[in-house]
Coordinates of N, CA and C in Angstrom, one line a residue:
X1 N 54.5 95.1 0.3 CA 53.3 95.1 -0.6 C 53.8 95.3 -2.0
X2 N 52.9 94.6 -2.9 CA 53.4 94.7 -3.9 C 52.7 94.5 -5.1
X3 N 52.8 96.0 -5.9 CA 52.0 96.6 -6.7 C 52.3 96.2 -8.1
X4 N 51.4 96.2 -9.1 CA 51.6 96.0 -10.1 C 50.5 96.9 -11.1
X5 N 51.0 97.2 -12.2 CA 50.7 98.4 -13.0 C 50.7 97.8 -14.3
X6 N 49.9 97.8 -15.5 CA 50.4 98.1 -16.9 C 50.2 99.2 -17.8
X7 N 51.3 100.0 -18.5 CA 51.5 100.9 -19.1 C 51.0 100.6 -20.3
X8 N 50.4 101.2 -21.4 CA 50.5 100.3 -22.9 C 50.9 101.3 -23.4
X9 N 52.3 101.1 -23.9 CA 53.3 101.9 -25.0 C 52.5 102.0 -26.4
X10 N 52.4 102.8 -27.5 CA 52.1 102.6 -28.3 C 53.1 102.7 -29.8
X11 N 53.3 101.5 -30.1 CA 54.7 101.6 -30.7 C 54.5 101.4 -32.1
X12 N 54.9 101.9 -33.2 CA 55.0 101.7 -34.6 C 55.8 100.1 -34.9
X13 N 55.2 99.0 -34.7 CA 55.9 97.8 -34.9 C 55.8 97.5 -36.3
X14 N 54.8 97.5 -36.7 CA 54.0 96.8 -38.0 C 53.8 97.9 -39.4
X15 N 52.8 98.4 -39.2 CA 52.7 99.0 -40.6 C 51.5 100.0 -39.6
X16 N 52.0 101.1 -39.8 CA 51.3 102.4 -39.2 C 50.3 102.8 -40.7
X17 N 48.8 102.9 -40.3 CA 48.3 103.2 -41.2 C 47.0 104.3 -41.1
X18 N 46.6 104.8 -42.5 CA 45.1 105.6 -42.7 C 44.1 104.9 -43.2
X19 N 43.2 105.5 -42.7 CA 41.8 105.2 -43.5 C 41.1 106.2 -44.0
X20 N 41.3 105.4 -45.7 CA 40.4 106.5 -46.4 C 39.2 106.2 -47.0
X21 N 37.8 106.8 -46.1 CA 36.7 106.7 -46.8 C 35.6 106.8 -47.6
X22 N 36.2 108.3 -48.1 CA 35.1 108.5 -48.9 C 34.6 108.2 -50.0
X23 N 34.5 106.7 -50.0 CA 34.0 106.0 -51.3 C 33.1 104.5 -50.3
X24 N 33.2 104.9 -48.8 CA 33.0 103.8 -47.9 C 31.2 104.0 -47.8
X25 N 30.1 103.4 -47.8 CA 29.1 103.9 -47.0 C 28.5 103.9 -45.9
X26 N 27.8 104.3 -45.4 CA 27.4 104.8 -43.9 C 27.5 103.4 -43.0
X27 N 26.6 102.1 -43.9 CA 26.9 101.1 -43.2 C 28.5 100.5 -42.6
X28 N 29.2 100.4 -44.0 CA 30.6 100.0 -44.1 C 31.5 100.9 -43.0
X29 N 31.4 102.2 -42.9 CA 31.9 102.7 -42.1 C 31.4 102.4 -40.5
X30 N 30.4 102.4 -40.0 CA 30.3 101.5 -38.8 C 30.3 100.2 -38.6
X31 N 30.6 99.2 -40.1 CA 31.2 98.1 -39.3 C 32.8 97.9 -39.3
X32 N 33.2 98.6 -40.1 CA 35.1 99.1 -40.3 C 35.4 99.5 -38.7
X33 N 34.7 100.4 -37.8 CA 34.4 100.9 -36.7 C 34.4 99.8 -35.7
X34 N 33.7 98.5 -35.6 CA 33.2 98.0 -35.0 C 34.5 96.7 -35.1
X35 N 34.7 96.3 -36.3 CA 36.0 95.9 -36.4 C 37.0 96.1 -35.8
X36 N 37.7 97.2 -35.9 CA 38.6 98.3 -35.5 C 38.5 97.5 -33.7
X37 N 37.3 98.2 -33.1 CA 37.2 97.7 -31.6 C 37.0 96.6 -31.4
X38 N 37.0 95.4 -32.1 CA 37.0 93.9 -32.3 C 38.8 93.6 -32.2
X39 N 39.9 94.1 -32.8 CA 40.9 94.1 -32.6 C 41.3 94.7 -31.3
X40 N 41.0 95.5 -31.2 CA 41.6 96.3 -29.6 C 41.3 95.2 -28.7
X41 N 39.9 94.9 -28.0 CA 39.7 94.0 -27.7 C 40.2 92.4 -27.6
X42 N 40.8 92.0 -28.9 CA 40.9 90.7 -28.9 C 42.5 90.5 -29.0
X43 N 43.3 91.5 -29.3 CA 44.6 91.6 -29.4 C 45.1 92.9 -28.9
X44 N 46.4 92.7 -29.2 CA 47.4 94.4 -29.1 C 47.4 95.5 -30.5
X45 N 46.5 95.1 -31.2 CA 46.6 96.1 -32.5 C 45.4 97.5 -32.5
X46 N 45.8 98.4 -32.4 CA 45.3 99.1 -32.2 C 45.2 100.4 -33.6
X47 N 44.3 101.3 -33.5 CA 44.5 102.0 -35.2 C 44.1 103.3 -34.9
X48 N 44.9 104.1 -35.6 CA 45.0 106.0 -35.5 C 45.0 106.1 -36.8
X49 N 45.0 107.7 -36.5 CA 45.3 108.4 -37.9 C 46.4 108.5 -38.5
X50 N 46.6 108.4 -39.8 CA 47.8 108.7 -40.3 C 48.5 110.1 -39.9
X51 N 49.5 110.0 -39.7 CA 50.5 111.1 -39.7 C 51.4 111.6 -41.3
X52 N 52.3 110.9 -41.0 CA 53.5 111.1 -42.0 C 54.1 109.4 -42.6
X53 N 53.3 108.5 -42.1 CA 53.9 107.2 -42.5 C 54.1 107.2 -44.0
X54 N 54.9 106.7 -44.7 CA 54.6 105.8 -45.9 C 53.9 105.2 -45.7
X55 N 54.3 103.6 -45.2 CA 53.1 102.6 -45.2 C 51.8 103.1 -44.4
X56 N 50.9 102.9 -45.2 CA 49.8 102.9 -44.6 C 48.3 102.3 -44.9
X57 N 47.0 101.5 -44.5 CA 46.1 101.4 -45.4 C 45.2 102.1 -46.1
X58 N 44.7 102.5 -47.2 CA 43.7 103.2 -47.5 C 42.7 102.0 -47.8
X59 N 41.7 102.3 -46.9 CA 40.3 101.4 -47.0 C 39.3 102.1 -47.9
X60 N 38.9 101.5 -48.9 CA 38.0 102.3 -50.5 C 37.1 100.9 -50.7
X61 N 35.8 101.4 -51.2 CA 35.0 100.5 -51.7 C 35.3 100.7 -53.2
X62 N 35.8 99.2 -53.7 CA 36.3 99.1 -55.1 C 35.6 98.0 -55.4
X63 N 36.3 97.2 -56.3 CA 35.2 96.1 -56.9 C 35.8 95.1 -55.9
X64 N 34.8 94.6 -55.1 CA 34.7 93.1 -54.3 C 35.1 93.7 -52.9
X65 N 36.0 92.3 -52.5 CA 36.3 92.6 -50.9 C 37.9 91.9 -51.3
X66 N 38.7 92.5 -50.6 CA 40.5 92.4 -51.3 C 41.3 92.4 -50.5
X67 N 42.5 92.5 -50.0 CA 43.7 93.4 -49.7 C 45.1 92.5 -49.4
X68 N 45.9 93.0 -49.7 CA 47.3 92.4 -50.1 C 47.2 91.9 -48.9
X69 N 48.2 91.0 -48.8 CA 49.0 90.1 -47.5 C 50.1 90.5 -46.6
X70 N 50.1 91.2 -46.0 CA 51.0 92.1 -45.0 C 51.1 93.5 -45.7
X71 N 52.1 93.9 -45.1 CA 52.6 95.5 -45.5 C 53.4 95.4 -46.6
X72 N 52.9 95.7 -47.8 CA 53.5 95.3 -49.5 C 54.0 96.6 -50.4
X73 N 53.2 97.9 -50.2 CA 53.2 98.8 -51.0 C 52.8 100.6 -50.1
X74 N 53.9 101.4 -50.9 CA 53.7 102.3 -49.8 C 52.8 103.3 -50.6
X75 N 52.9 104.4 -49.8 CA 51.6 105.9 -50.1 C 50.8 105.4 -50.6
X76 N 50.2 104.3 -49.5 CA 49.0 104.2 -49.3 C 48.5 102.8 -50.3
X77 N 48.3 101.4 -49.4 CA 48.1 100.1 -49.9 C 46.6 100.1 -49.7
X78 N 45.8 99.9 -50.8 CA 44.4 99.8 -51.1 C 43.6 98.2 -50.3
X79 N 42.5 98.4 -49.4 CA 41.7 97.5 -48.9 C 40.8 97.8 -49.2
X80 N 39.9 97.3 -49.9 CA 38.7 97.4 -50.3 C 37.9 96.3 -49.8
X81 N 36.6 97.5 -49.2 CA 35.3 96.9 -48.7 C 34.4 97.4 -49.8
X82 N 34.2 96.5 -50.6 CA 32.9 96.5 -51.7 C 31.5 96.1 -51.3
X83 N 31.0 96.3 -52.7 CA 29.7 95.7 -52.7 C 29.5 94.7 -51.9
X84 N 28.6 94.3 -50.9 CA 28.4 93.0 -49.8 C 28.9 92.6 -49.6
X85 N 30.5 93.4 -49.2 CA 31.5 93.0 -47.9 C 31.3 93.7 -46.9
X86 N 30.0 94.5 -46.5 CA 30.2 95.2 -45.4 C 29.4 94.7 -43.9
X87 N 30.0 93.2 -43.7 CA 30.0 92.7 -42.8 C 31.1 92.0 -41.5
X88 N 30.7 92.1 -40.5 CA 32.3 92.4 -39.3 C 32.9 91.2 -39.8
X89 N 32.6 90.1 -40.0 CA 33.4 88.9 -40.3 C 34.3 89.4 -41.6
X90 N 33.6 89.8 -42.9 CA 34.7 89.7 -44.1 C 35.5 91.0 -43.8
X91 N 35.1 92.1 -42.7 CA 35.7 93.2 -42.9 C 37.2 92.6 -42.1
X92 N 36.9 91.7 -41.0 CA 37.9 91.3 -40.1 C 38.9 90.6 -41.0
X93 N 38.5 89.6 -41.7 CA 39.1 88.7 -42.8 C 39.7 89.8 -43.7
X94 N 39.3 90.6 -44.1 CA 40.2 92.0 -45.0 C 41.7 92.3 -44.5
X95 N 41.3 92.4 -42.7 CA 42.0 93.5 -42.3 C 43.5 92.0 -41.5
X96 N 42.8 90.7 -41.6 CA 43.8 90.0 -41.5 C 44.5 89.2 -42.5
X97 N 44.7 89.6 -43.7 CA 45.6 89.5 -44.4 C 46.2 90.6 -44.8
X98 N 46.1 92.3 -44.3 CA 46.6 93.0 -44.3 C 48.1 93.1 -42.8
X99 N 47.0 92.2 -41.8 CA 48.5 91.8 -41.2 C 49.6 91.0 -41.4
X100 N 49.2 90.1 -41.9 CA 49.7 89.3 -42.9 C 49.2 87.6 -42.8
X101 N 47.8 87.5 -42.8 CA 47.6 86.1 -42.2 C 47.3 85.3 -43.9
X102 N 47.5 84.4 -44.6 CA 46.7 83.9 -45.5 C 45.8 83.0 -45.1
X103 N 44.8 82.5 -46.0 CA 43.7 81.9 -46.1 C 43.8 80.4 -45.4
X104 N 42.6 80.1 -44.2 CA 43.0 78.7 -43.3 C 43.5 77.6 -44.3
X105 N 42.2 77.6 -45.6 CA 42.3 76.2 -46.4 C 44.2 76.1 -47.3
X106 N 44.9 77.1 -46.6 CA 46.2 76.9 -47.6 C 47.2 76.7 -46.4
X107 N 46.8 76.3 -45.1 CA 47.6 76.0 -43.9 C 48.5 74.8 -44.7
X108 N 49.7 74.2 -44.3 CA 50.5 73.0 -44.2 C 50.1 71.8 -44.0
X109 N 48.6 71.4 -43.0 CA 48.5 70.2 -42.9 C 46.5 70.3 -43.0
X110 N 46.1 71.1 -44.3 CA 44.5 71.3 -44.5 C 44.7 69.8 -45.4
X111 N 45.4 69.1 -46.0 CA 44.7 67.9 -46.5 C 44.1 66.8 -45.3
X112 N 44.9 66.8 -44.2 CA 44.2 66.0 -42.7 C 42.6 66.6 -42.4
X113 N 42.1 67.8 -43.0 CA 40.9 68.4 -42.4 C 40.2 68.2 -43.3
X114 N 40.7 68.5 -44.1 CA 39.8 68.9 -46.1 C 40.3 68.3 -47.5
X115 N 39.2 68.1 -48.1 CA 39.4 68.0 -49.2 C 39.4 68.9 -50.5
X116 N 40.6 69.0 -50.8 CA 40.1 70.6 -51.9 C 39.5 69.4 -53.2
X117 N 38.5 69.9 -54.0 CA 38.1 69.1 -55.2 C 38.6 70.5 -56.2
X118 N 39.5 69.7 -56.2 CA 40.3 70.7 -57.7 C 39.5 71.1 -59.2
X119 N 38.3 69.7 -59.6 CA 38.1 69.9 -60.4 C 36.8 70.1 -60.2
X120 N 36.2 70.7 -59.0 CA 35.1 72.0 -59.1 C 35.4 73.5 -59.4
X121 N 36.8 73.7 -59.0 CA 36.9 75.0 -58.9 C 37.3 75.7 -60.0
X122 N 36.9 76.9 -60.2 CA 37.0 77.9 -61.9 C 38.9 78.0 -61.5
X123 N 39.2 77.6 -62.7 CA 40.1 77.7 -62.8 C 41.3 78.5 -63.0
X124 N 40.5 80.2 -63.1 CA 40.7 81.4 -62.7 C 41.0 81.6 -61.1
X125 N 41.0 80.7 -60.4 CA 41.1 81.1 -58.9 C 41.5 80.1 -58.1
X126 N 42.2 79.0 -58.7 CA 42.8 77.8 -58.3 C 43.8 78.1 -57.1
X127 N 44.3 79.8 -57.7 CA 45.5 80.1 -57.0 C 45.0 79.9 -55.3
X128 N 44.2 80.1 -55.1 CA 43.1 80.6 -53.5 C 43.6 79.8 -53.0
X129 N 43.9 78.3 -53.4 CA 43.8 77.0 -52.8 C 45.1 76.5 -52.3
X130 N 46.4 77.2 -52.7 CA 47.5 76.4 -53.2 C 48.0 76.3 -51.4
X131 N 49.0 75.3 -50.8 CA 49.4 75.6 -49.8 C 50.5 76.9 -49.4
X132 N 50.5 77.5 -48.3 CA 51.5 78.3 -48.1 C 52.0 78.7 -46.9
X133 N 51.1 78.6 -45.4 CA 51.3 78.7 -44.4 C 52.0 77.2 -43.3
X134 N 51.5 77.7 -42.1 CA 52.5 76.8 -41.2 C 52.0 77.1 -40.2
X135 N 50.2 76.8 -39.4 CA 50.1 76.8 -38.3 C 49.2 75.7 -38.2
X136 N 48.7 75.4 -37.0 CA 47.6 74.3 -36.7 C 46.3 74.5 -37.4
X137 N 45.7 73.6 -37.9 CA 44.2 73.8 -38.6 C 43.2 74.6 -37.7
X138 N 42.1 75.2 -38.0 CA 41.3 75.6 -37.7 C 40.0 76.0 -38.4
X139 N 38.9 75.4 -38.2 CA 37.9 75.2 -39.0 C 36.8 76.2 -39.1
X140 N 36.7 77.1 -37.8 CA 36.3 78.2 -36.9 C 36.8 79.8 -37.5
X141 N 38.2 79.5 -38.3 CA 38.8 80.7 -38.8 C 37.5 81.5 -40.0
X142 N 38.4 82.9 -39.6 CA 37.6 83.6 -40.3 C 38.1 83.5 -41.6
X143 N 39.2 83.3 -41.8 CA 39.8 83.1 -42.7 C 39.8 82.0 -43.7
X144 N 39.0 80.7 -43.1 CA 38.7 79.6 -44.0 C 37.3 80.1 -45.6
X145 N 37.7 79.4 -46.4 CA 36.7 79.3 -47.7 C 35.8 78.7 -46.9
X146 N 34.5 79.0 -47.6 CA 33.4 78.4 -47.4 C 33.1 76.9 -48.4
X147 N 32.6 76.2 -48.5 CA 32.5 75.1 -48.9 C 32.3 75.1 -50.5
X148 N 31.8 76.1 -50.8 CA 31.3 76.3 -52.5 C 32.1 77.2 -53.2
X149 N 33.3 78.0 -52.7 CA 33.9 78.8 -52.8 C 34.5 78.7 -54.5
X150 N 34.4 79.5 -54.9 CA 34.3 79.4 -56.4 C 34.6 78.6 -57.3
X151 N 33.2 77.9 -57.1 CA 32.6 76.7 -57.4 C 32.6 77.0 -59.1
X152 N 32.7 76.0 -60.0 CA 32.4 76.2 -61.1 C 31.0 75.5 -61.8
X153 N 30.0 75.1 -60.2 CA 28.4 75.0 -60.5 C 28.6 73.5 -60.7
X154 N 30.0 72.5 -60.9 CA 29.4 71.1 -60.5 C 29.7 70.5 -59.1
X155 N 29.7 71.7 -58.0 CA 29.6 70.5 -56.8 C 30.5 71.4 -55.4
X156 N 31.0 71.0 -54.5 CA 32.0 71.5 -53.8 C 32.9 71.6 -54.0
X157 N 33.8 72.7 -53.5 CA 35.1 73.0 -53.7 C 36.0 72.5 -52.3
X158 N 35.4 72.5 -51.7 CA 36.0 72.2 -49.9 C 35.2 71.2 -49.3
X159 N 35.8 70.0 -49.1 CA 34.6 68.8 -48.1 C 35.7 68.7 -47.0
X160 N 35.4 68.8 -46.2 CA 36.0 68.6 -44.5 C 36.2 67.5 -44.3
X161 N 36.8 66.9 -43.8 CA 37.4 65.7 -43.5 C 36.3 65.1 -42.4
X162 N 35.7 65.9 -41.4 CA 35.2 65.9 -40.4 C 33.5 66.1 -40.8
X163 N 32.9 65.4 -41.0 CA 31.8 66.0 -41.8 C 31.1 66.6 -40.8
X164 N 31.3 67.0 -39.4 CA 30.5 67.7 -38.4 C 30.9 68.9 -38.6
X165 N 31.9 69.6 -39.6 CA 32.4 71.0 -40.0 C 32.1 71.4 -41.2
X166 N 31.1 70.6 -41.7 CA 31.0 71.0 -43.2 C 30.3 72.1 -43.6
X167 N 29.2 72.2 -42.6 CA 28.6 74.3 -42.9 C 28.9 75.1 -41.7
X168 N 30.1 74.6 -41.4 CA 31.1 75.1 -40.7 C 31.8 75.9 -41.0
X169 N 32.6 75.9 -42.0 CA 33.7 76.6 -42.6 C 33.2 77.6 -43.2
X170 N 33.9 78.9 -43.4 CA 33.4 79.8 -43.9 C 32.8 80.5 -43.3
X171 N 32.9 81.1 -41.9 CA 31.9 81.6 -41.4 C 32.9 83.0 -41.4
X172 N 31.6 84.0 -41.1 CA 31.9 85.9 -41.2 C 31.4 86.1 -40.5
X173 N 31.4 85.5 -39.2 CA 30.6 86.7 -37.7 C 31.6 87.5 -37.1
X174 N 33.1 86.6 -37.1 CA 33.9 87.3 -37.0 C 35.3 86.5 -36.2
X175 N 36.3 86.4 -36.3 CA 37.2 86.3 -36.1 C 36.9 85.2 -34.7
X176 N 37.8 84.3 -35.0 CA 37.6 82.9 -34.1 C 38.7 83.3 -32.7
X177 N 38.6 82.1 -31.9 CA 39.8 82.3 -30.8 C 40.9 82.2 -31.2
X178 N 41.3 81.2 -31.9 CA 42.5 81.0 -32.7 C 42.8 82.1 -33.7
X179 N 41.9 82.5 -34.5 CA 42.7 84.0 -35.1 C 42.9 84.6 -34.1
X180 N 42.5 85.4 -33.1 CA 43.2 86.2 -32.2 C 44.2 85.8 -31.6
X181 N 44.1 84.4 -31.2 CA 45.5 83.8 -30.5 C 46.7 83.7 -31.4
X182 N 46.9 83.5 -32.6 CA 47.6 83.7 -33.5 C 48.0 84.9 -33.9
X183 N 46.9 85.8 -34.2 CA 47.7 87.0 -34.0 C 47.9 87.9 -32.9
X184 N 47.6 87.8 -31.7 CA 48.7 87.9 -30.4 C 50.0 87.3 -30.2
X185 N 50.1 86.1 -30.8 CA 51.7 85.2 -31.1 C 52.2 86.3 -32.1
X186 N 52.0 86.4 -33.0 CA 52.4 87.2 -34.7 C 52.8 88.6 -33.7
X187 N 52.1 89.0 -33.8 CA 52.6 90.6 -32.9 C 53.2 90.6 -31.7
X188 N 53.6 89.4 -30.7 CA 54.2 89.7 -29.5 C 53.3 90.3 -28.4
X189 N 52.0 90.1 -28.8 CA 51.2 90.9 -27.8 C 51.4 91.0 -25.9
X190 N 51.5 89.4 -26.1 CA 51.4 89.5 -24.7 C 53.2 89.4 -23.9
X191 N 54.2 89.8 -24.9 CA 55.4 90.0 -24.0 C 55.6 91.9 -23.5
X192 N 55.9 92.0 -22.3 CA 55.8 93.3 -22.3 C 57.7 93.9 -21.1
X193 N 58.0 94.9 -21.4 CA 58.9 95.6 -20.7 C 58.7 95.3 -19.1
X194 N 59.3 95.4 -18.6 CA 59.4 95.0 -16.9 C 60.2 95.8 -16.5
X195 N 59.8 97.3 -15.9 CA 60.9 97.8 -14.7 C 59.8 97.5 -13.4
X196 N 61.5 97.3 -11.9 CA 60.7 97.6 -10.9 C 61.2 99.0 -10.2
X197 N 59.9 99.4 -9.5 CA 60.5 100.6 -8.6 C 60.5 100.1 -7.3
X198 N 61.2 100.9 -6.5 CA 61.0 100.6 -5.3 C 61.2 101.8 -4.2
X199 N 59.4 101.9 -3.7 CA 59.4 103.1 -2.9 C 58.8 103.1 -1.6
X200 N 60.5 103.0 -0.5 CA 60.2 102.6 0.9 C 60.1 101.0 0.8
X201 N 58.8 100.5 1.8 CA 58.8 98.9 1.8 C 58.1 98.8 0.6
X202 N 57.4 99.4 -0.6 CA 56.5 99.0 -1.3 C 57.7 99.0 -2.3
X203 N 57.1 97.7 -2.9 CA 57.7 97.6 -4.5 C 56.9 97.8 -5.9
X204 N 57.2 98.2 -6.6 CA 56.0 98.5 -7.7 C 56.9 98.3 -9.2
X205 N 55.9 96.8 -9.6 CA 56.3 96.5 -11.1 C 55.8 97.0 -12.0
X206 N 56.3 97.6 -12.8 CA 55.5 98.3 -14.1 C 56.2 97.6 -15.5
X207 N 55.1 97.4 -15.9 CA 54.6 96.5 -17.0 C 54.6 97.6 -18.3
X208 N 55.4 97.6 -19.3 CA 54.8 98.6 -20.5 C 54.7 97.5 -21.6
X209 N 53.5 97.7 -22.1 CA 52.7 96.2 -23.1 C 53.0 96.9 -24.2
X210 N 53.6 96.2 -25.4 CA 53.5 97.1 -26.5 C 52.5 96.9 -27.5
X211 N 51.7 98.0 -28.1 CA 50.7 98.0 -28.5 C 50.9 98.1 -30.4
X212 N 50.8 98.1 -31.1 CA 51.3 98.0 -32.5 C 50.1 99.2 -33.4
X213 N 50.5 99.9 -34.1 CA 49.5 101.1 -34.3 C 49.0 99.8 -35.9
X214 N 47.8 100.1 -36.0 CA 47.4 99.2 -37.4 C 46.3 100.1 -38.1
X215 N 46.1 100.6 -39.0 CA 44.7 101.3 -39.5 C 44.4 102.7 -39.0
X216 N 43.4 103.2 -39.3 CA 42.9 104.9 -38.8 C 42.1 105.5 -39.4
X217 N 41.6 106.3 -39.3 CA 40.5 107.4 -39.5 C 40.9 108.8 -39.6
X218 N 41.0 109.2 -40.5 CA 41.0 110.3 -40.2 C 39.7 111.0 -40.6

């Protein structure tokens, strides 16, 4: 007979972090919440309290919606959920470039998808656009600009190659299949430790999944 178990280790892989609210409001704090269990769920990242880390995040409502691209800065790297970011999509989009994902429309092969029109966009924020990544397109990402995305008021900034995606992109309900599947590859989610025991005729595999500590409450 033969048993099978998984353990879920919880291991400091990434960037162990806090969350600091009190500048957060009642809504923002239950959708940061709801987020939070939108990752457990869809991956291996999981979030506590700070302890003693250096790295860690402090989530503040500051001006807009922000946060650096991976683990950049210690005693405490600022995420801010601002003014009308307090929805699960842009909170999710916050909290994955804090793992370190950048923006879909700057993937390696977005000119086959999209069109950036360079000379809509304020030229204050050109940077958004530039290429930098290296995975498959995805149009569904939470992570993609929306179509008018800081538009300088003559036209689009993003036309889709596909025109069946064009009020498509840009969506904030919340994190696509492909963001999760991506970041389950990024973190290792789904490789896990393997001892077997063996007691009598029964064999028993145990599985310890490693779980990655990300974010927290205290």
């Amino acid at each position: 007979m033969r048993l099978e178990r998984c353990f879920f280790l919880l291991l400091n892989l990434a960037v162990s972090s806090a969350v600091s609210l009190p500048t957060v409001n009642l809504n923002a704090k239950g959708v940061i919440m709801r987020a939070f269990d939108q990752f457990r769920v869809k991956s291996c990242i999981d979030f506590k309290p700070r302890d003693s880390e250096d790295f860690y995040l402090n989530i503040q409502k500051l001006n807009g919606c922000f946060s650096y691209i991976g683990q950049r800065i210690a005693n405490g790297q600022n995420l801010s959920i601002g003014a009308r970011c307090d929805t699960l999509g842009i909170v999710e989009h916050e909290i994955l470039h804090a793992l370190g994902f950048f923006h879909e429309q700057s993937r390696y092969d977005r000119d086959d998808y999209v069109q950036i029109v360079s000379a809509n966009i304020l030229p204050v924020n050109i940077h958004f656009f530039i290429i930098s990544t290296f995975s498959p397109y995805d149009y569904m990402s939470v992570m993609h600009y929306r179509k008018n995305a800081f538009t300088n008021g003559n036209g689009l900034t993003i036309i889709t190659i596909d025109p069946k995606f064009q009020d498509v992109i840009g969506q904030r309900l919340e994190m696509s299949p492909y963001d999760a599947k991506e970041l389950n590859l990024l973190y290792s989610c789904s490789e896990c430790l393997q001892t077997v025991e063996q007691y009598g005729e029964n064999v028993e595999i145990i599985k310890i999944c490693m779980f990655t500590f990300v974010l927290v409450q205290r």
